[in-house]
């Protein structure tokens, strides 16, 4: 079992930056592939970014590529999402997720564990 808790969300102006953190419980964090997803009102949950177990491989949605950076610190059981050049369309509830079987990493169906989500609002 893995418990995930997001932090770092809030309100920011367009063009600004935020860093989200996701703290995981348990001593096996390094065995999980980690992902960030987001869900805007009235829309489906969508993949944002993913990172493999040792942090050596990442992937991003086209909409955030070049603006967002995912990273992890296995010693701290934490995964991060640095978000720069934020746009109003980035407004959503952001979720971190974890899976031991990184097959469908671009789909919410591919993850077993989820955080409760945190709101990010970008004003124009």
N, CA, C and O atoms as a DFTB+ gen file, in Angstrom:
496 C
 N C O
     1  1       0.839      -1.184       0.000
     2  2       0.000       0.000       0.000
     3  2       0.882       1.244       0.000
     4  3       1.912       1.284       0.672
     5  1       0.473       2.250      -0.752
     6  2       1.227       3.489      -0.855
     7  2       0.259       4.645      -0.660
     8  3      -0.800       4.692      -1.285
     9  1       0.630       5.573       0.207
    10  2      -0.193       6.754       0.462
    11  2       0.513       7.971      -0.113
    12  3       1.688       8.207       0.168
    13  1      -0.215       8.751      -0.926
    14  2       0.366       9.891      -1.618
    15  2      -0.324      11.173      -1.182
    16  3      -1.551      11.227      -1.095
    17  1       0.466      12.205      -0.908
    18  2      -0.092      13.494      -0.489
    19  2       0.570      14.608      -1.281
    20  3       1.785      14.792      -1.215
    21  1      -0.239      15.351      -2.033
    22  2       0.264      16.472      -2.829
    23  2       0.278      17.755      -2.014
    24  3      -0.507      17.924      -1.081
    25  1       1.183      18.655      -2.379
    26  2       1.243      19.979      -1.770
    27  2       1.838      20.947      -2.776
    28  3       2.400      20.538      -3.792
    29  1       1.708      22.245      -2.483
    30  2       2.340      23.261      -3.316
    31  2       1.439      23.939      -4.321
    32  3       1.889      24.803      -5.073
    33  1       0.177      23.563      -4.347
    34  2      -0.734      24.199      -5.283
    35  2      -1.128      25.596      -4.823
    36  3      -0.680      26.072      -3.780
    37  1      -1.980      26.247      -5.625
    38  2      -2.442      27.566      -5.250
    39  2      -2.819      28.397      -6.448
    40  3      -3.053      27.879      -7.540
    41  1      -2.875      29.701      -6.227
    42  2      -3.249      30.663      -7.256
    43  2      -2.008      31.398      -7.733
    44  3      -1.211      31.871      -6.923
    45  1      -1.844      31.492      -9.038
    46  2      -0.683      32.171      -9.601
    47  2      -1.129      32.904     -10.870
    48  3      -2.075      32.485     -11.537
    49  1      -0.454      33.978     -11.186
    50  2      -0.762      34.710     -12.412
    51  2      -0.155      34.009     -13.619
    52  3       0.836      33.288     -13.503
    53  1      -0.756      34.230     -14.757
    54  2      -0.217      33.684     -16.002
    55  2       1.239      34.108     -16.173
    56  3       1.597      35.260     -15.930
    57  1       2.056      33.172     -16.590
    58  2       3.485      33.417     -16.730
    59  2       4.291      33.076     -15.495
    60  3       5.521      33.046     -15.535
    61  1       3.599      32.821     -14.397
    62  2       4.277      32.497     -13.156
    63  2       4.652      31.033     -13.044
    64  3       4.482      30.255     -13.982
    65  1       5.163      30.675     -11.881
    66  2       5.657      29.315     -11.643
    67  2       5.122      28.768     -10.323
    68  3       4.805      29.514      -9.396
    69  1       5.037      27.466     -10.271
    70  2       4.713      26.740      -9.046
    71  2       5.494      25.433      -9.044
    72  3       5.852      24.908     -10.099
    73  1       5.750      24.919      -7.856
    74  2       6.311      23.580      -7.753
    75  2       5.403      22.731      -6.880
    76  3       5.177      23.035      -5.709
    77  1       4.899      21.687      -7.458
    78  2       4.102      20.723      -6.716
    79  2       5.007      19.635      -6.161
    80  3       5.990      19.235      -6.786
    81  1       4.653      19.173      -4.984
    82  2       5.352      18.044      -4.371
    83  2       4.340      16.946      -4.077
    84  3       3.162      17.211      -3.835
    85  1       4.819      15.722      -4.102
    86  2       3.985      14.577      -3.756
    87  2       4.814      13.681      -2.847
    88  3       5.778      13.054      -3.286
    89  1       4.432      13.629      -1.584
    90  2       5.145      12.813      -0.607
    91  2       4.476      11.453      -0.493
    92  3       3.254      11.351      -0.385
    93  1       5.298      10.411      -0.517
    94  2       4.781       9.051      -0.462
    95  2       5.173       8.369       0.835
    96  3       6.264       8.580       1.365
    97  1       4.272       7.556       1.329
    98  2       4.578       6.764       2.506
    99  2       5.276       5.476       2.078
   100  3       5.322       5.148       0.893
   101  1       5.812       4.760       3.044
   102  2       6.389       3.471       2.711
   103  2       7.854       3.555       2.363
   104  3       8.380       4.618       2.032
   105  1       8.513       2.385       2.446
   106  2       9.946       2.339       2.187
   107  2      10.283       1.798       0.811
   108  3      11.446       1.527       0.511
   109  1       9.256       1.639      -0.035
   110  2       9.500       1.078      -1.354
   111  2       9.226       2.079      -2.457
   112  3       8.939       1.692      -3.590
   113  1       9.309       3.348      -2.143
   114  2       8.987       4.407      -3.117
   115  2       9.795       4.229      -4.390
   116  3       9.276       4.450      -5.484
   117  1      11.033       3.841      -4.272
   118  2      11.904       3.751      -5.442
   119  2      11.498       2.643      -6.415
   120  3      12.038       2.561      -7.519
   121  1      10.564       1.802      -6.019
   122  2      10.105       0.739      -6.918
   123  2       8.908       1.160      -7.759
   124  3       8.421       0.379      -8.576
   125  1       8.429       2.387      -7.567
   126  2       7.240       2.862      -8.271
   127  2       7.595       3.827      -9.393
   128  3       8.437       4.711      -9.234
   129  1       6.940       3.637     -10.518
   130  2       6.917       4.667     -11.561
   131  2       5.896       5.702     -11.088
   132  3       4.812       5.354     -10.622
   133  1       6.264       6.990     -11.217
   134  2       5.406       8.060     -10.733
   135  2       4.894       8.919     -11.874
   136  3       5.595       9.165     -12.856
   137  1       3.670       9.365     -11.725
   138  2       3.086      10.226     -12.747
   139  2       2.326      11.392     -12.132
   140  3       1.899      11.343     -10.978
   141  1       2.171      12.429     -12.922
   142  2       1.301      13.554     -12.581
   143  2       0.187      13.621     -13.623
   144  3       0.427      13.490     -14.823
   145  1      -1.016      13.826     -13.143
   146  2      -2.183      13.993     -13.982
   147  2      -2.906      15.270     -13.556
   148  3      -2.628      15.829     -12.495
   149  1      -3.825      15.715     -14.385
   150  2      -4.641      16.861     -13.999
   151  2      -6.049      16.702     -14.569
   152  3      -6.273      16.014     -15.565
   153  1      -6.977      17.360     -13.903
   154  2      -8.365      17.308     -14.342
   155  2      -8.996      18.679     -14.160
   156  3      -9.108      19.188     -13.045
   157  1      -9.400      19.259     -15.266
   158  2     -10.088      20.540     -15.256
   159  2     -11.594      20.284     -15.179
   160  3     -12.053      19.201     -15.540
   161  1     -12.363      21.265     -14.713
   162  2     -13.815      21.077     -14.601
   163  2     -14.439      20.684     -15.931
   164  3     -14.200      21.324     -16.954
   165  1     -15.233      19.638     -15.907
   166  2     -15.920      19.189     -17.109
   167  2     -15.067      18.423     -18.093
   168  3     -15.527      18.076     -19.181
   169  1     -13.826      18.155     -17.721
   170  2     -12.924      17.442     -18.625
   171  2     -12.439      16.160     -17.976
   172  3     -12.517      15.986     -16.760
   173  1     -11.935      15.262     -18.821
   174  2     -11.381      14.018     -18.308
   175  2     -10.000      14.253     -17.696
   176  3      -9.314      15.224     -18.013
   177  1      -9.624      13.351     -16.829
   178  2      -8.287      13.411     -16.249
   179  2      -7.271      13.125     -17.344
   180  3      -7.433      12.183     -18.119
   181  1      -6.223      13.941     -17.406
   182  2      -5.232      13.777     -18.459
   183  2      -3.824      13.670     -17.902
   184  3      -3.490      14.244     -16.865
   185  1      -3.024      12.929     -18.616
   186  2      -1.622      12.741     -18.256
   187  2      -0.865      14.044     -18.443
   188  3      -1.077      14.770     -19.413
   189  1       0.025      14.327     -17.494
   190  2       0.878      15.510     -17.573
   191  2       2.338      15.110     -17.739
   192  3       3.006      15.553     -18.674
   193  1       2.831      14.277     -16.837
   194  2       4.244      13.892     -16.866
   195  2       4.449      12.597     -16.099
   196  3       3.667      12.257     -15.212
   197  1       5.510      11.875     -16.450
   198  2       5.851      10.643     -15.764
   199  2       7.347      10.504     -15.623
   200  3       8.115      11.074     -16.398
   201  1       7.759       9.728     -14.612
   202  2       9.188       9.533     -14.363
   203  2       9.419       8.110     -13.890
   204  3       8.642       7.571     -13.101
   205  1      10.491       7.507     -14.377
   206  2      10.738       6.108     -14.019
   207  2      11.365       6.003     -12.644
   208  3      11.572       7.005     -11.959
   209  1      11.662       4.781     -12.253
   210  2      12.037       4.513     -10.858
   211  2      13.275       5.249     -10.400
   212  3      13.322       5.741      -9.273
   213  1      14.289       5.333     -11.265
   214  2      15.527       5.993     -10.832
   215  2      15.644       7.432     -11.318
   216  3      16.671       8.079     -11.114
   217  1      14.599       7.928     -11.956
   218  2      14.595       9.310     -12.420
   219  2      15.324       9.539     -13.718
   220  3      15.477      10.681     -14.152
   221  1      15.779       8.468     -14.350
   222  2      16.574       8.620     -15.556
   223  2      15.785       8.787     -16.833
   224  3      16.343       9.110     -17.882
   225  1      14.487       8.568     -16.745
   226  2      13.652       8.668     -17.935
   227  2      12.361       9.393     -17.581
   228  3      11.702       9.071     -16.593
   229  1      12.015      10.370     -18.398
   230  2      10.788      11.129     -18.172
   231  2      10.004      11.242     -19.478
   232  3      10.544      11.067     -20.570
   233  1       8.729      11.538     -19.332
   234  2       7.908      11.815     -20.500
   235  2       6.879      12.861     -20.136
   236  3       6.500      13.001     -18.973
   237  1       6.424      13.605     -21.155
   238  2       5.532      14.724     -20.933
   239  2       4.415      14.763     -21.968
   240  3       4.563      14.292     -23.096
   241  1       3.309      15.331     -21.553
   242  2       2.270      15.643     -22.518
   243  2       2.762      16.788     -23.392
   244  3       3.519      17.645     -22.936
   245  1       2.333      16.798     -24.641
   246  2       2.779      17.853     -25.555
   247  2       2.418      19.242     -25.037
   248  3       3.144      20.208     -25.273
   249  1       1.299      19.334     -24.333
   250  2       0.820      20.640     -23.879
   251  2       1.707      21.272     -22.807
   252  3       1.622      22.475     -22.562
   253  1       2.553      20.472     -22.170
   254  2       3.394      21.012     -21.093
   255  2       4.882      20.878     -21.389
   256  3       5.718      21.358     -20.623
   257  1       5.207      20.233     -22.487
   258  2       6.608      19.993     -22.816
   259  2       7.353      21.314     -22.949
   260  3       6.889      22.234     -23.622
   261  1       8.512      21.401     -22.302
   262  2       9.299      22.623     -22.325
   263  2       8.935      23.619     -21.232
   264  3       9.666      24.581     -20.998
   265  1       7.807      23.391     -20.563
   266  2       7.397      24.294     -19.472
   267  2       7.400      23.587     -18.112
   268  3       7.691      24.208     -17.090
   269  1       7.085      22.322     -18.102
   270  2       7.013      21.557     -16.857
   271  2       8.193      20.589     -16.771
   272  3       8.683      20.092     -17.785
   273  1       8.638      20.332     -15.538
   274  2       9.706      19.370     -15.308
   275  2       9.329      18.469     -14.138
   276  3       9.011      18.947     -13.049
   277  1       9.368      17.179     -14.372
   278  2       9.125      16.214     -13.314
   279  2      10.461      15.696     -12.797
   280  3      11.392      15.475     -13.572
   281  1      10.549      15.506     -11.495
   282  2      11.768      14.976     -10.896
   283  2      11.379      14.202      -9.635
   284  3      10.241      14.276      -9.172
   285  1      12.331      13.472      -9.099
   286  2      12.040      12.713      -7.883
   287  2      13.283      12.637      -7.013
   288  3      14.413      12.713      -7.496
   289  1      13.046      12.487      -5.725
   290  2      14.112      12.290      -4.753
   291  2      13.738      11.042      -3.969
   292  3      12.915      11.110      -3.055
   293  1      14.323       9.916      -4.308
   294  2      13.950       8.664      -3.666
   295  2      14.341       8.625      -2.194
   296  3      13.717       7.912      -1.408
   297  1      15.364       9.380      -1.812
   298  2      15.755       9.435      -0.402
   299  2      14.698      10.139       0.432
   300  3      14.576       9.886       1.630
   301  1      13.933      11.023      -0.204
   302  2      12.878      11.766       0.499
   303  2      11.482      11.237       0.177
   304  3      10.483      11.791       0.636
   305  1      11.416      10.164      -0.614
   306  2      10.105       9.605      -0.992
   307  2       9.189      10.665      -1.604
   308  3       8.002      10.728      -1.285
   309  1       9.746      11.485      -2.474
   310  2       8.985      12.610      -3.007
   311  2       9.201      12.756      -4.511
   312  3      10.308      12.586      -5.022
   313  1       8.116      13.074      -5.196
   314  2       8.183      13.413      -6.608
   315  2       7.708      14.858      -6.755
   316  3       6.817      15.305      -6.032
   317  1       8.309      15.579      -7.695
   318  2       8.030      16.995      -7.876
   319  2       7.530      17.267      -9.293
   320  3       7.788      16.508     -10.227
   321  1       6.811      18.371      -9.414
   322  2       6.442      18.871     -10.731
   323  2       6.677      20.372     -10.724
   324  3       5.921      21.133     -10.120
   325  1       7.728      20.780     -11.400
   326  2       8.031      22.199     -11.531
   327  2       7.270      22.711     -12.747
   328  3       7.407      22.170     -13.845
   329  1       6.471      23.750     -12.551
   330  2       5.628      24.292     -13.612
   331  2       6.009      25.745     -13.848
   332  3       5.823      26.595     -12.977
   333  1       6.539      26.021     -15.026
   334  2       6.922      27.378     -15.417
   335  2       6.018      27.874     -16.531
   336  3       5.311      27.097     -17.173
   337  1       6.052      29.183     -16.748
   338  2       5.275      29.795     -17.832
   339  2       3.826      29.312     -17.815
   340  3       3.285      28.900     -18.841
   341  1       3.222      29.366     -16.665
   342  2       1.873      28.833     -16.512
   343  2       0.860      29.640     -17.311
   344  3       0.974      30.855     -17.470
   345  1      -0.131      28.916     -17.803
   346  2      -1.190      29.512     -18.616
   347  2      -2.544      29.262     -17.947
   348  3      -2.680      28.317     -17.170
   349  1      -3.520      30.076     -18.231
   350  2      -4.854      29.822     -17.651
   351  2      -5.377      28.419     -17.952
   352  3      -6.099      27.840     -17.140
   353  1      -5.021      27.878     -19.096
   354  2      -5.493      26.534     -19.437
   355  2      -4.808      25.443     -18.625
   356  3      -5.179      24.274     -18.735
   357  1      -3.823      25.797     -17.817
   358  2      -3.215      24.833     -16.895
   359  2      -4.029      24.686     -15.612
   360  3      -3.741      23.824     -14.782
   361  1      -5.027      25.518     -15.457
   362  2      -5.872      25.449     -14.276
   363  2      -6.569      24.102     -14.188
   364  3      -7.245      23.677     -15.125
   365  1      -6.399      23.434     -13.052
   366  2      -6.949      22.094     -12.873
   367  2      -6.623      21.605     -11.466
   368  3      -5.855      22.231     -10.736
   369  1      -7.219      20.480     -11.105
   370  2      -6.778      19.737      -9.932
   371  2      -5.678      18.789     -10.406
   372  3      -5.862      18.029     -11.357
   373  1      -4.557      18.847      -9.741
   374  2      -3.404      18.029     -10.118
   375  2      -3.279      16.854      -9.150
   376  3      -3.397      17.010      -7.934
   377  1      -3.039      15.684      -9.721
   378  2      -2.924      14.458      -8.944
   379  2      -1.583      13.793      -9.206
   380  3      -1.106      13.775     -10.341
   381  1      -0.979      13.252      -8.171
   382  2       0.146      12.367      -8.413
   383  2      -0.346      10.926      -8.316
   384  3      -1.332      10.638      -7.638
   385  1       0.346      10.042      -8.994
   386  2      -0.064       8.655      -9.076
   387  2       1.162       7.760      -9.139
   388  3       2.250       8.193      -9.519
   389  1       0.965       6.507      -8.759
   390  2       2.089       5.571      -8.723
   391  2       1.667       4.219      -9.270
   392  3       0.519       3.798      -9.128
   393  1       2.622       3.551      -9.900
   394  2       2.374       2.206     -10.397
   395  2       3.637       1.367     -10.293
   396  3       4.749       1.872     -10.449
   397  1       3.452       0.082     -10.027
   398  2       4.570      -0.854     -10.019
   399  2       4.736      -1.507     -11.380
   400  3       5.727      -2.194     -11.629
   401  1       3.766      -1.294     -12.262
   402  2       3.784      -1.905     -13.591
   403  2       3.653      -0.813     -14.642
   404  3       2.560      -0.541     -15.140
   405  1       4.800      -0.180     -14.978
   406  2       4.772       0.965     -15.892
   407  2       4.563       0.549     -17.350
   408  3       5.497       0.509     -18.151
   409  1       3.315       0.245     -17.657
   410  2       2.981      -0.145     -19.025
   411  2       2.163       0.962     -19.688
   412  3       2.577       1.533     -20.697
   413  1       1.004       1.255     -19.112
   414  2       0.135       2.315     -19.638
   415  2       0.390       3.598     -18.861
   416  3      -0.518       4.122     -18.216
   417  1       1.606       4.106     -18.915
   418  2       1.964       5.240     -18.058
   419  2       1.320       6.538     -18.506
   420  3       1.288       7.501     -17.740
   421  1       0.816       6.587     -19.704
   422  2       0.155       7.797     -20.192
   423  2      -1.337       7.798     -19.947
   424  3      -2.037       8.721     -20.362
   425  1      -1.821       6.783     -19.284
   426  2      -3.253       6.649     -19.025
   427  2      -3.510       6.516     -17.543
   428  3      -2.734       5.889     -16.822
   429  1      -4.605       7.109     -17.087
   430  2      -4.964       6.980     -15.675
   431  2      -5.247       5.523     -15.313
   432  3      -5.165       5.151     -14.143
   433  1      -5.575       4.708     -16.292
   434  2      -5.837       3.288     -16.041
   435  2      -4.570       2.531     -15.648
   436  3      -4.652       1.418     -15.129
   437  1      -3.417       3.118     -15.887
   438  2      -2.173       2.425     -15.634
   439  2      -1.600       2.600     -14.246
   440  3      -0.481       2.163     -13.981
   441  1      -2.343       3.231     -13.353
   442  2      -1.824       3.541     -12.026
   443  2      -2.714       2.945     -10.942
   444  3      -3.941       2.966     -11.035
   445  1      -2.060       2.412      -9.912
   446  2      -2.794       1.778      -8.817
   447  2      -3.069       2.725      -7.647
   448  3      -4.049       2.556      -6.922
   449  1      -2.203       3.713      -7.468
   450  2      -2.320       4.565      -6.292
   451  2      -2.422       6.024      -6.717
   452  3      -1.780       6.469      -7.668
   453  1      -3.252       6.750      -5.977
   454  2      -3.512       8.151      -6.300
   455  2      -3.514       9.013      -5.044
   456  3      -3.930       8.579      -3.969
   457  1      -3.035      10.251      -5.207
   458  2      -3.195      11.228      -4.157
   459  2      -4.591      11.820      -4.200
   460  3      -5.397      11.474      -5.064
   461  1      -4.869      12.704      -3.274
   462  2      -6.205      13.295      -3.169
   463  2      -6.388      14.463      -4.137
   464  3      -7.511      14.911      -4.372
   465  1      -5.294      14.949      -4.691
   466  2      -5.366      16.055      -5.642
   467  2      -5.170      17.399      -4.978
   468  3      -5.445      17.568      -3.790
   469  1      -4.688      18.355      -5.760
   470  2      -4.477      19.700      -5.258
   471  2      -4.798      20.692      -6.368
   472  3      -4.484      20.467      -7.536
   473  1      -5.431      21.795      -5.978
   474  2      -5.885      22.773      -6.951
   475  2      -4.750      23.691      -7.376
   476  3      -3.985      24.195      -6.554
   477  1      -4.665      23.892      -8.691
   478  2      -3.790      24.906      -9.279
   479  2      -4.669      25.819     -10.128
   480  3      -5.373      25.362     -11.029
   481  1      -4.617      27.098      -9.831
   482  2      -5.418      28.074     -10.566
   483  2      -4.499      29.135     -11.134
   484  3      -3.725      29.759     -10.408
   485  1      -4.592      29.334     -12.445
   486  2      -3.767      30.323     -13.130
   487  2      -4.684      31.427     -13.640
   488  3      -5.565      31.185     -14.465
   489  1      -4.471      32.621     -13.149
   490  2      -5.306      33.752     -13.549
   491  2      -4.681      34.480     -14.737
   492  3      -3.460      34.539     -14.882
   493  1      -5.540      35.025     -15.570
   494  2      -5.048      35.729     -16.773
   495  2      -4.818      37.207     -16.491
   496  3      -4.406      37.949     -17.383
